[in-house]
PDB file of C-alpha atoms in Angstrom:
ATOM      1  CA  MET I1108      -2.629 -27.583 -23.381  1.00  0.00           C
ATOM      2  CA  SER I1109      -4.903 -26.866 -20.409  1.00  0.00           C
ATOM      3  CA  GLY I1110      -5.237 -23.371 -19.023  1.00  0.00           C
ATOM      4  CA  LYS I1111      -3.355 -24.331 -15.881  1.00  0.00           C
ATOM      5  CA  LEU I1112      -0.443 -25.839 -17.804  1.00  0.00           C
ATOM      6  CA  ARG I1113      -0.354 -22.863 -20.170  1.00  0.00           C
ATOM      7  CA  ALA I1114      -0.188 -20.446 -17.244  1.00  0.00           C
ATOM      8  CA  ARG I1115       2.640 -22.410 -15.682  1.00  0.00           C
ATOM      9  CA  ALA I1116       4.532 -22.493 -18.982  1.00  0.00           C
ATOM     10  CA  GLU I1117       4.137 -18.721 -19.268  1.00  0.00           C
ATOM     11  CA  GLY I1118       5.400 -18.329 -15.725  1.00  0.00           C
ATOM     12  CA  VAL I1119       8.459 -20.462 -16.424  1.00  0.00           C
ATOM     13  CA  ALA I1120       9.163 -18.415 -19.565  1.00  0.00           C
ATOM     14  CA  TRP I1121       8.948 -15.166 -17.570  1.00  0.00           C
ATOM     15  CA  LEU I1122      11.302 -16.549 -14.931  1.00  0.00           C
ATOM     16  CA  ALA I1123      13.762 -17.630 -17.620  1.00  0.00           C
ATOM     17  CA  ALA I1124      13.640 -14.105 -19.073  1.00  0.00           C
ATOM     18  CA  TRP I1125      14.229 -12.737 -15.571  1.00  0.00           C
ATOM     19  CA  ARG I1126      17.311 -14.919 -15.098  1.00  0.00           C
ATOM     20  CA  LEU I1127      18.681 -14.018 -18.532  1.00  0.00           C
ATOM     21  CA  SER I1128      18.093 -10.308 -17.871  1.00  0.00           C
ATOM     22  CA  ARG I1129      20.416 -10.463 -14.898  1.00  0.00           C
ATOM     23  CA  VAL I1130      23.455 -11.680 -16.877  1.00  0.00           C
ATOM     24  CA  LEU I1131      23.160  -9.738 -20.145  1.00  0.00           C
ATOM     25  CA  PRO I1132      24.328  -6.119 -20.498  1.00  0.00           C
ATOM     26  CA  GLU I1133      21.712  -3.640 -19.347  1.00  0.00           C
ATOM     27  CA  ARG I1134      21.410  -1.910 -22.707  1.00  0.00           C
ATOM     28  CA  THR I1135      20.839  -5.243 -24.443  1.00  0.00           C
ATOM     29  CA  VAL I1136      18.107  -6.175 -21.963  1.00  0.00           C
ATOM     30  CA  ILE I1137      16.267  -2.867 -22.264  1.00  0.00           C
ATOM     31  CA  ARG I1138      16.360  -2.962 -26.059  1.00  0.00           C
ATOM     32  CA  ALA I1139      15.071  -6.551 -26.074  1.00  0.00           C
ATOM     33  CA  PHE I1140      12.107  -5.677 -23.858  1.00  0.00           C
ATOM     34  CA  GLU I1141      11.342  -2.580 -25.911  1.00  0.00           C
ATOM     35  CA  ARG I1142      11.306  -4.679 -29.089  1.00  0.00           C
ATOM     36  CA  MET I1143       8.980  -7.225 -27.484  1.00  0.00           C
ATOM     37  CA  SER I1144       6.654  -4.417 -26.453  1.00  0.00           C
ATOM     38  CA  ALA I1145       6.676  -2.956 -29.966  1.00  0.00           C
ATOM     39  CA  ARG I1146       5.664  -6.361 -31.320  1.00  0.00           C
ATOM     40  CA  SER I1147       2.891  -6.572 -28.737  1.00  0.00           C
ATOM     41  CA  PHE I1148       1.644  -3.127 -29.777  1.00  0.00           C
ATOM     42  CA  ARG I1149       1.378  -4.292 -33.376  1.00  0.00           C
ATOM     43  CA  ARG I1150      -0.191  -7.685 -32.675  1.00  0.00           C
ATOM     44  CA  ASN I1151      -2.452  -7.156 -29.649  1.00  0.00           C
ATOM     45  CA  ALA I1152      -5.306  -5.119 -31.102  1.00  0.00           C
ATOM     46  CA  ARG I1153      -7.425  -5.302 -27.942  1.00  0.00           C
ATOM     47  CA  GLN I1154      -4.742  -3.912 -25.643  1.00  0.00           C
ATOM     48  CA  ARG I1155      -3.694  -1.342 -28.224  1.00  0.00           C
ATOM     49  CA  ALA I1156      -7.258  -0.049 -28.514  1.00  0.00           C
ATOM     50  CA  ALA I1157      -7.639   0.066 -24.726  1.00  0.00           C
ATOM     51  CA  VAL I1158      -4.459   2.104 -24.240  1.00  0.00           C
ATOM     52  CA  ILE I1159      -5.382   4.520 -27.037  1.00  0.00           C
ATOM     53  CA  SER I1160      -8.810   5.021 -25.437  1.00  0.00           C
ATOM     54  CA  ASN I1161      -7.261   5.474 -21.980  1.00  0.00           C
ATOM     55  CA  LEU I1162      -4.859   8.146 -23.216  1.00  0.00           C
ATOM     56  CA  GLU I1163      -7.245  10.140 -25.414  1.00  0.00           C
ATOM     57  CA  PRO I1164      -8.606  12.330 -22.562  1.00  0.00           C
ATOM     58  CA  ILE I1165      -5.044  13.180 -21.569  1.00  0.00           C
ATOM     59  CA  VAL I1166      -3.209  13.775 -24.849  1.00  0.00           C
ATOM     60  CA  GLY I1167      -6.074  14.221 -27.316  1.00  0.00           C
ATOM     61  CA  LYS I1168      -7.466  11.910 -29.970  1.00  0.00           C
ATOM     62  CA  ALA I1169      -4.888  12.732 -32.642  1.00  0.00           C
ATOM     63  CA  ALA I1170      -1.888  12.131 -30.386  1.00  0.00           C
ATOM     64  CA  ALA I1171      -3.243   9.046 -28.595  1.00  0.00           C
ATOM     65  CA  PRO I1172      -1.991   6.339 -31.050  1.00  0.00           C
ATOM     66  CA  ALA I1173       1.604   7.575 -30.855  1.00  0.00           C
ATOM     67  CA  ALA I1174       1.359   7.961 -27.081  1.00  0.00           C
ATOM     68  CA  ALA I1175       0.017   4.417 -26.844  1.00  0.00           C
ATOM     69  CA  ARG I1176       2.987   3.085 -28.799  1.00  0.00           C
ATOM     70  CA  GLU I1177       5.247   4.828 -26.302  1.00  0.00           C
ATOM     71  CA  ALA I1178       3.208   3.406 -23.414  1.00  0.00           C
ATOM     72  CA  PHE I1179       3.953  -0.101 -24.631  1.00  0.00           C
ATOM     73  CA  ARG I1180       7.642   0.744 -24.964  1.00  0.00           C
ATOM     74  CA  TRP I1181       7.898   2.191 -21.474  1.00  0.00           C
ATOM     75  CA  TYR I1182       6.092  -0.815 -20.025  1.00  0.00           C
ATOM     76  CA  GLY I1183       8.576  -3.150 -21.649  1.00  0.00           C
ATOM     77  CA  ARG I1184      11.355  -1.039 -20.221  1.00  0.00           C
ATOM     78  CA  TYR I1185       9.721  -1.297 -16.779  1.00  0.00           C
ATOM     79  CA  TRP I1186      10.072  -5.089 -16.852  1.00  0.00           C
ATOM     80  CA  GLY I1187      13.696  -4.947 -17.955  1.00  0.00           C
ATOM     81  CA  GLU I1188      14.513  -2.412 -15.240  1.00  0.00           C
ATOM     82  CA  THR I1189      12.712  -4.360 -12.549  1.00  0.00           C
ATOM     83  CA  PHE I1190      14.256  -7.701 -13.442  1.00  0.00           C
ATOM     84  CA  ARG I1191      17.724  -6.185 -13.012  1.00  0.00           C
ATOM     85  CA  MET I1192      16.982  -4.138  -9.892  1.00  0.00           C
ATOM     86  CA  GLY I1193      17.568  -6.945  -7.410  1.00  0.00           C
ATOM     87  CA  ASP I1194      21.253  -7.031  -8.380  1.00  0.00           C
ATOM     88  CA  MET I1195      21.742  -3.307  -7.835  1.00  0.00           C
ATOM     89  CA  SER I1196      23.420  -2.194  -4.642  1.00  0.00           C
ATOM     90  CA  ASN I1197      21.810   0.383  -2.399  1.00  0.00           C
ATOM     91  CA  ASP I1198      24.487   2.845  -3.498  1.00  0.00           C
ATOM     92  CA  GLU I1199      23.543   2.341  -7.136  1.00  0.00           C
ATOM     93  CA  ILE I1200      19.852   2.822  -6.354  1.00  0.00           C
ATOM     94  CA  ASN I1201      20.711   6.053  -4.557  1.00  0.00           C
ATOM     95  CA  ARG I1202      22.688   7.236  -7.589  1.00  0.00           C
ATOM     96  CA  ARG I1203      19.845   6.458  -9.957  1.00  0.00           C
ATOM     97  CA  VAL I1204      16.898   7.735  -7.908  1.00  0.00           C
ATOM     98  CA  SER I1205      16.355  11.418  -7.262  1.00  0.00           C
ATOM     99  CA  ILE I1206      13.309  12.530  -5.303  1.00  0.00           C
ATOM    100  CA  GLU I1207      11.382  15.729  -4.878  1.00  0.00           C
ATOM    101  CA  GLY I1208       9.210  15.990  -1.788  1.00  0.00           C
ATOM    102  CA  ALA I1209      10.889  13.462   0.533  1.00  0.00           C
ATOM    103  CA  GLU I1210      10.258  15.926   3.356  1.00  0.00           C
ATOM    104  CA  HIS I1211       6.528  15.217   3.096  1.00  0.00           C
ATOM    105  CA  ILE I1212       7.149  11.532   3.857  1.00  0.00           C
ATOM    106  CA  GLU I1213       9.523  12.417   6.705  1.00  0.00           C
ATOM    107  CA  ARG I1214       6.944  14.766   8.176  1.00  0.00           C
ATOM    108  CA  GLY I1215       4.291  12.080   8.003  1.00  0.00           C
ATOM    109  CA  ILE I1216       6.520   9.514   9.692  1.00  0.00           C
ATOM    110  CA  ALA I1217       7.401  11.986  12.449  1.00  0.00           C
ATOM    111  CA  ALA I1218       3.695  12.444  13.257  1.00  0.00           C
ATOM    112  CA  GLY I1219       3.651   8.865  14.523  1.00  0.00           C
ATOM    113  CA  LYS I1220       0.531   7.522  12.803  1.00  0.00           C
ATOM    114  CA  GLY I1221       2.230   5.875   9.861  1.00  0.00           C
ATOM    115  CA  VAL I1222       1.988   6.937   6.232  1.00  0.00           C
ATOM    116  CA  LEU I1223      -0.121   5.779   3.300  1.00  0.00           C
ATOM    117  CA  LEU I1224       2.238   6.114   0.329  1.00  0.00           C
ATOM    118  CA  VAL I1225       0.015   5.937  -2.733  1.00  0.00           C
ATOM    119  CA  THR I1226       0.936   5.574  -6.383  1.00  0.00           C
ATOM    120  CA  GLY I1227      -0.484   4.129  -9.586  1.00  0.00           C
ATOM    121  CA  HIS I1228       0.593   1.670 -12.260  1.00  0.00           C
ATOM    122  CA  PHE I1229       2.945   4.345 -13.446  1.00  0.00           C
ATOM    123  CA  GLY I1230       6.642   4.718 -14.225  1.00  0.00           C
ATOM    124  CA  ASN I1231       8.652   2.324 -12.089  1.00  0.00           C
ATOM    125  CA  TRP I1232       7.022   2.023  -8.687  1.00  0.00           C
ATOM    126  CA  ASP I1233       9.511  -0.708  -7.731  1.00  0.00           C
ATOM    127  CA  ALA I1234      12.371   1.799  -7.979  1.00  0.00           C
ATOM    128  CA  GLY I1235      10.554   4.243  -5.728  1.00  0.00           C
ATOM    129  CA  GLY I1236       9.736   1.487  -3.249  1.00  0.00           C
ATOM    130  CA  ARG I1237      13.320   0.258  -3.185  1.00  0.00           C
ATOM    131  CA  TRP I1238      14.593   3.774  -2.464  1.00  0.00           C
ATOM    132  CA  ALA I1239      12.038   4.368   0.295  1.00  0.00           C
ATOM    133  CA  SER I1240      12.588   0.979   1.942  1.00  0.00           C
ATOM    134  CA  GLN I1241      16.205   1.931   2.685  1.00  0.00           C
ATOM    135  CA  ARG I1242      14.960   4.791   4.859  1.00  0.00           C
ATOM    136  CA  TRP I1243      11.677   3.732   6.443  1.00  0.00           C
ATOM    137  CA  PRO I1244       9.816   0.475   7.219  1.00  0.00           C
ATOM    138  CA  LEU I1245       7.737  -0.060   4.084  1.00  0.00           C
ATOM    139  CA  THR I1246       5.171  -2.723   3.253  1.00  0.00           C
ATOM    140  CA  ALA I1247       3.377  -2.882  -0.091  1.00  0.00           C
ATOM    141  CA  VAL I1248      -0.104  -4.201  -0.736  1.00  0.00           C
ATOM    142  CA  ALA I1249       0.387  -6.288  -3.875  1.00  0.00           C
ATOM    143  CA  GLU I1250      -2.053  -7.537  -6.495  1.00  0.00           C
ATOM    144  CA  VAL I1251      -1.602 -11.296  -6.947  1.00  0.00           C
ATOM    145  CA  LEU I1252      -0.200 -11.818 -10.432  1.00  0.00           C
ATOM    146  CA  ARG I1253      -1.029 -14.770 -12.620  1.00  0.00           C
ATOM    147  CA  PRO I1254       0.627 -17.189 -13.005  1.00  0.00           C
ATOM    148  CA  ARG I1255       1.223 -17.614  -9.286  1.00  0.00           C
ATOM    149  CA  ILE I1256       4.796 -18.785  -9.813  1.00  0.00           C
ATOM    150  CA  LEU I1257       5.636 -15.304 -11.114  1.00  0.00           C
ATOM    151  CA  PHE I1258       3.924 -13.590  -8.172  1.00  0.00           C
ATOM    152  CA  ASP I1259       5.855 -15.743  -5.687  1.00  0.00           C
ATOM    153  CA  ARG I1260       9.092 -14.787  -7.413  1.00  0.00           C
ATOM    154  CA  PHE I1261       8.153 -11.099  -7.191  1.00  0.00           C
ATOM    155  CA  VAL I1262       7.387 -11.433  -3.476  1.00  0.00           C
ATOM    156  CA  ALA I1263      10.806 -12.998  -2.831  1.00  0.00           C
ATOM    157  CA  HIS I1264      12.456 -10.320  -4.981  1.00  0.00           C
ATOM    158  CA  ARG I1265      10.824  -7.458  -3.082  1.00  0.00           C
ATOM    159  CA  VAL I1266      11.385  -8.972   0.348  1.00  0.00           C
ATOM    160  CA  ARG I1267      15.110  -9.265  -0.414  1.00  0.00           C
ATOM    161  CA  GLN I1268      15.067  -5.542  -1.159  1.00  0.00           C
ATOM    162  CA  GLY I1269      13.569  -4.772   2.246  1.00  0.00           C
ATOM    163  CA  ILE I1270       9.939  -4.357   1.141  1.00  0.00           C
ATOM    164  CA  GLY I1271       7.282  -6.265   3.083  1.00  0.00           C
ATOM    165  CA  ILE I1272       4.337  -7.657   1.123  1.00  0.00           C
ATOM    166  CA  ILE I1273       0.633  -7.965   1.961  1.00  0.00           C
ATOM    167  CA  PRO I1274      -1.006 -10.005  -0.833  1.00  0.00           C
ATOM    168  CA  LEU I1275      -4.316  -8.623  -2.060  1.00  0.00           C
ATOM    169  CA  GLU I1276      -6.152 -11.937  -2.209  1.00  0.00           C
ATOM    170  CA  ARG I1277      -9.400 -13.530  -1.125  1.00  0.00           C
ATOM    171  CA  GLY I1278      -9.555 -14.331   2.589  1.00  0.00           C
ATOM    172  CA  ALA I1279      -6.811 -11.902   3.594  1.00  0.00           C
ATOM    173  CA  ASP I1280      -7.900  -9.112   5.961  1.00  0.00           C
ATOM    174  CA  VAL I1281      -5.814  -6.485   4.219  1.00  0.00           C
ATOM    175  CA  THR I1282      -7.448  -3.617   6.112  1.00  0.00           C
ATOM    176  CA  ALA I1283      -6.578  -5.084   9.509  1.00  0.00           C
ATOM    177  CA  GLN I1284      -2.998  -5.783   8.450  1.00  0.00           C
ATOM    178  CA  CYS I1285      -2.559  -2.247   7.152  1.00  0.00           C
ATOM    179  CA  LEU I1286      -4.063  -0.690  10.284  1.00  0.00           C
ATOM    180  CA  GLU I1287      -1.659  -2.700  12.432  1.00  0.00           C
ATOM    181  CA  LEU I1288       1.242  -1.594  10.268  1.00  0.00           C
ATOM    182  CA  LEU I1289       0.224   2.066  10.452  1.00  0.00           C
ATOM    183  CA  ALA I1290      -0.279   1.902  14.217  1.00  0.00           C
ATOM    184  CA  ALA I1291       3.350   0.794  14.475  1.00  0.00           C
ATOM    185  CA  GLY I1292       4.436   3.881  12.525  1.00  0.00           C
ATOM    186  CA  GLY I1293       5.210   2.116   9.253  1.00  0.00           C
ATOM    187  CA  ILE I1294       4.515   2.962   5.631  1.00  0.00           C
ATOM    188  CA  ALA I1295       1.773   1.141   3.741  1.00  0.00           C
ATOM    189  CA  ALA I1296       2.401   1.467   0.001  1.00  0.00           C
ATOM    190  CA  LEU I1297      -0.640   1.074  -2.245  1.00  0.00           C
ATOM    191  CA  VAL I1298      -1.041   1.087  -6.016  1.00  0.00           C
ATOM    192  CA  THR I1299      -4.527   2.507  -6.203  1.00  0.00           C
ATOM    193  CA  ASP I1300      -5.462   3.622  -9.710  1.00  0.00           C
ATOM    194  CA  ARG I1301      -7.326   0.413 -10.683  1.00  0.00           C
ATOM    195  CA  ASP I1302     -10.565  -0.887  -9.161  1.00  0.00           C
ATOM    196  CA  LEU I1303     -10.020  -4.647  -9.173  1.00  0.00           C
ATOM    197  CA  SER I1304     -13.035  -5.428  -6.970  1.00  0.00           C
ATOM    198  CA  GLY I1305     -15.652  -3.550  -8.973  1.00  0.00           C
ATOM    199  CA  THR I1306     -16.809  -1.819  -5.771  1.00  0.00           C
ATOM    200  CA  GLY I1307     -14.654   1.298  -5.936  1.00  0.00           C
ATOM    201  CA  VAL I1308     -15.661   4.941  -5.631  1.00  0.00           C
ATOM    202  CA  GLU I1309     -16.580   6.818  -8.804  1.00  0.00           C
ATOM    203  CA  VAL I1310     -14.203   9.724  -9.385  1.00  0.00           C
ATOM    204  CA  GLU I1311     -13.313  12.188 -12.118  1.00  0.00           C
ATOM    205  CA  MET I1312      -9.922  12.237 -13.837  1.00  0.00           C
ATOM    206  CA  PHE I1313      -9.037  14.161 -16.993  1.00  0.00           C
ATOM    207  CA  GLY I1314     -12.688  15.101 -17.445  1.00  0.00           C
ATOM    208  CA  ARG I1315     -13.830  11.461 -17.508  1.00  0.00           C
ATOM    209  CA  ARG I1316     -15.370   9.167 -14.919  1.00  0.00           C
ATOM    210  CA  THR I1317     -13.734   6.036 -13.557  1.00  0.00           C
ATOM    211  CA  ARG I1318     -13.573   4.079 -10.307  1.00  0.00           C
ATOM    212  CA  ILE I1319     -10.670   3.620  -7.935  1.00  0.00           C
ATOM    213  CA  PRO I1320     -10.483   1.700  -4.653  1.00  0.00           C
ATOM    214  CA  ALA I1321     -11.914   3.296  -1.512  1.00  0.00           C
ATOM    215  CA  GLY I1322      -9.505   1.423   0.754  1.00  0.00           C
ATOM    216  CA  THR I1323      -6.891   4.163   0.902  1.00  0.00           C
ATOM    217  CA  ALA I1324      -9.411   6.718   2.140  1.00  0.00           C
ATOM    218  CA  VAL I1325     -10.914   4.234   4.608  1.00  0.00           C
ATOM    219  CA  LEU I1326      -7.488   3.453   6.074  1.00  0.00           C
ATOM    220  CA  SER I1327      -6.602   7.137   6.413  1.00  0.00           C
ATOM    221  CA  LEU I1328      -9.892   8.099   8.062  1.00  0.00           C
ATOM    222  CA  ARG I1329      -9.714   5.189  10.510  1.00  0.00           C
ATOM    223  CA  SER I1330      -6.039   5.521  11.431  1.00  0.00           C
ATOM    224  CA  GLY I1331      -5.299   9.220  11.025  1.00  0.00           C
ATOM    225  CA  ALA I1332      -2.376   8.334   8.759  1.00  0.00           C
ATOM    226  CA  PRO I1333      -1.692  10.939   6.058  1.00  0.00           C
ATOM    227  CA  ILE I1334      -2.023  10.046   2.385  1.00  0.00           C
ATOM    228  CA  ILE I1335       1.018  11.010   0.324  1.00  0.00           C
ATOM    229  CA  VAL I1336       0.616  10.475  -3.410  1.00  0.00           C
ATOM    230  CA  SER I1337       3.808   9.808  -5.336  1.00  0.00           C
ATOM    231  CA  CYS I1338       5.334   8.323  -8.460  1.00  0.00           C
ATOM    232  CA  ALA I1339       8.728   7.484  -9.964  1.00  0.00           C
ATOM    233  CA  TYR I1340       9.166   8.653 -13.553  1.00  0.00           C
ATOM    234  CA  GLN I1341      11.347   6.505 -15.781  1.00  0.00           C
ATOM    235  CA  GLY I1342      14.223   8.079 -17.689  1.00  0.00           C
ATOM    236  CA  GLU I1343      15.883   7.173 -20.968  1.00  0.00           C
ATOM    237  CA  ASP I1344      19.185   7.217 -19.073  1.00  0.00           C
ATOM    238  CA  GLY I1345      18.121   4.415 -16.714  1.00  0.00           C
ATOM    239  CA  LYS I1346      17.493   6.787 -13.829  1.00  0.00           C
ATOM    240  CA  TRP I1347      14.243   7.438 -11.968  1.00  0.00           C
ATOM    241  CA  ARG I1348      12.913  10.815 -10.878  1.00  0.00           C
ATOM    242  CA  ALA I1349      10.511  10.361  -7.986  1.00  0.00           C
ATOM    243  CA  LYS I1350       8.056  12.934  -6.735  1.00  0.00           C
ATOM    244  CA  ALA I1351       6.025  12.913  -3.513  1.00  0.00           C
ATOM    245  CA  LEU I1352       3.212  15.431  -3.130  1.00  0.00           C
ATOM    246  CA  PRO I1353       2.242  17.099   0.163  1.00  0.00           C
ATOM    247  CA  ALA I1354      -0.109  15.070   2.335  1.00  0.00           C
ATOM    248  CA  LEU I1355      -3.717  15.304   1.214  1.00  0.00           C
ATOM    249  CA  GLN I1356      -6.072  17.312   3.369  1.00  0.00           C
ATOM    250  CA  ALA I1357      -8.406  14.867   5.089  1.00  0.00           C
ATOM    251  CA  PRO I1358     -12.099  15.695   5.450  1.00  0.00           C
ATOM    252  CA  ASP I1359     -14.015  15.376   8.700  1.00  0.00           C
ATOM    253  CA  PRO I1360     -14.080  11.582   9.324  1.00  0.00           C
ATOM    254  CA  GLU I1361     -17.680  11.906  10.534  1.00  0.00           C
ATOM    255  CA  ALA I1362     -18.908  13.541   7.334  1.00  0.00           C
ATOM    256  CA  PRO I1363     -21.257  11.219   5.418  1.00  0.00           C
ATOM    257  CA  ASP I1364     -19.287  11.638   2.183  1.00  0.00           C
ATOM    258  CA  ALA I1365     -15.813  11.567   3.753  1.00  0.00           C
ATOM    259  CA  VAL I1366     -14.649   8.421   1.926  1.00  0.00           C
ATOM    260  CA  GLU I1367     -15.898   9.691  -1.432  1.00  0.00           C
ATOM    261  CA  ALA I1368     -14.378  13.152  -0.943  1.00  0.00           C
ATOM    262  CA  LEU I1369     -10.976  11.824   0.081  1.00  0.00           C
ATOM    263  CA  THR I1370     -10.935   9.266  -2.735  1.00  0.00           C
ATOM    264  CA  GLN I1371     -11.545  12.078  -5.227  1.00  0.00           C
ATOM    265  CA  ARG I1372      -8.599  13.960  -3.743  1.00  0.00           C
ATOM    266  CA  VAL I1373      -6.442  10.852  -4.306  1.00  0.00           C
ATOM    267  CA  ALA I1374      -7.645  10.700  -7.924  1.00  0.00           C
ATOM    268  CA  SER I1375      -6.907  14.394  -8.496  1.00  0.00           C
ATOM    269  CA  ALA I1376      -3.390  14.021  -7.094  1.00  0.00           C
ATOM    270  CA  LEU I1377      -2.717  10.997  -9.317  1.00  0.00           C
ATOM    271  CA  GLU I1378      -4.056  12.982 -12.271  1.00  0.00           C
ATOM    272  CA  SER I1379      -1.535  15.766 -11.669  1.00  0.00           C
ATOM    273  CA  LEU I1380       1.358  13.274 -11.667  1.00  0.00           C
ATOM    274  CA  PHE I1381       0.160  11.243 -14.653  1.00  0.00           C
ATOM    275  CA  ALA I1382      -0.258  14.397 -16.759  1.00  0.00           C
ATOM    276  CA  VAL I1383       3.514  14.992 -16.696  1.00  0.00           C
ATOM    277  CA  ALA I1384       4.299  11.781 -18.632  1.00  0.00           C
ATOM    278  CA  PRO I1385       1.046  10.045 -19.640  1.00  0.00           C
ATOM    279  CA  GLU I1386       2.881   7.530 -21.828  1.00  0.00           C
ATOM    280  CA  GLN I1387       4.324   6.016 -18.625  1.00  0.00           C
ATOM    281  CA  TRP I1388       0.878   5.046 -17.345  1.00  0.00           C
ATOM    282  CA  HIS I1389       0.843   1.239 -17.490  1.00  0.00           C
ATOM    283  CA  VAL I1390      -2.864   0.368 -17.708  1.00  0.00           C
ATOM    284  CA  PHE I1391      -3.732  -1.942 -20.596  1.00  0.00           C
ATOM    285  CA  THR I1392      -7.440  -2.563 -19.980  1.00  0.00           C
ATOM    286  CA  PRO I1393     -10.359  -0.137 -20.544  1.00  0.00           C
ATOM    287  CA  TYR I1394     -10.327   2.484 -17.817  1.00  0.00           C
ATOM    288  CA  TRP I1395     -13.149   4.986 -18.305  1.00  0.00           C
ATOM    289  CA  ILE I1396     -16.783   4.269 -17.470  1.00  0.00           C
ATOM    290  CA  ASP I1397     -18.392   7.028 -19.552  1.00  0.00           C
TER     291      ASP I1397
END
């Protein structure tokens, strides 16, 4: 089977799992995804090693294998939760999501320059986005998944929940689209803990060096929009506990190292949130550069 046909077959399988997840009992779905993740942990040595290495600076070398096993489990649960979320009413989302720090987002919106709502591949960012989109105009910058058929389904899913999408793909002027959105007073949501371009800013997290995208800092310095770092922790009870930190202090936009300094502040804020539940950090490729 060619690579293209294999990718399409995988996409069809994911969509079939999505459809099935919507009709089976929630507990059955979550358990099924957790079992699939446990099997992946056992069989996928490369991803397992990457997650163990990623978590070692956070939990220590001895605890990292067990934390990695949990990371796989929580990631499986993320997919089960997300596949079912489109069928939840707004009232149910409001019952399941609690948030600390919503006043920081409200304050940012009131300032009139838009808000950069930043998170990582952590917990269930879809739950946080769904909750926020009920209250404010929110558009997410989204990595284009492969296979494309799955990405297109995710776009339709999120749009139906009131979340606009800006695809992060070649040829798209994402910066211009975000600046226009911010100028109109909207929220640009960015998942910014992974440097997909290879041109990110080097930062320190958990005593190690890595790179994260500079785009968030660039957008803030150009627009004046505050950066509010947040996450939505998953719970064993099917609820999500979101937390939004106070807006980051922006450096002088004219300072020669302004982008680097602000990007490090983003990294430090993400670090403080990840440290609470490191096993909910969903990054399955090598992360550290030293």
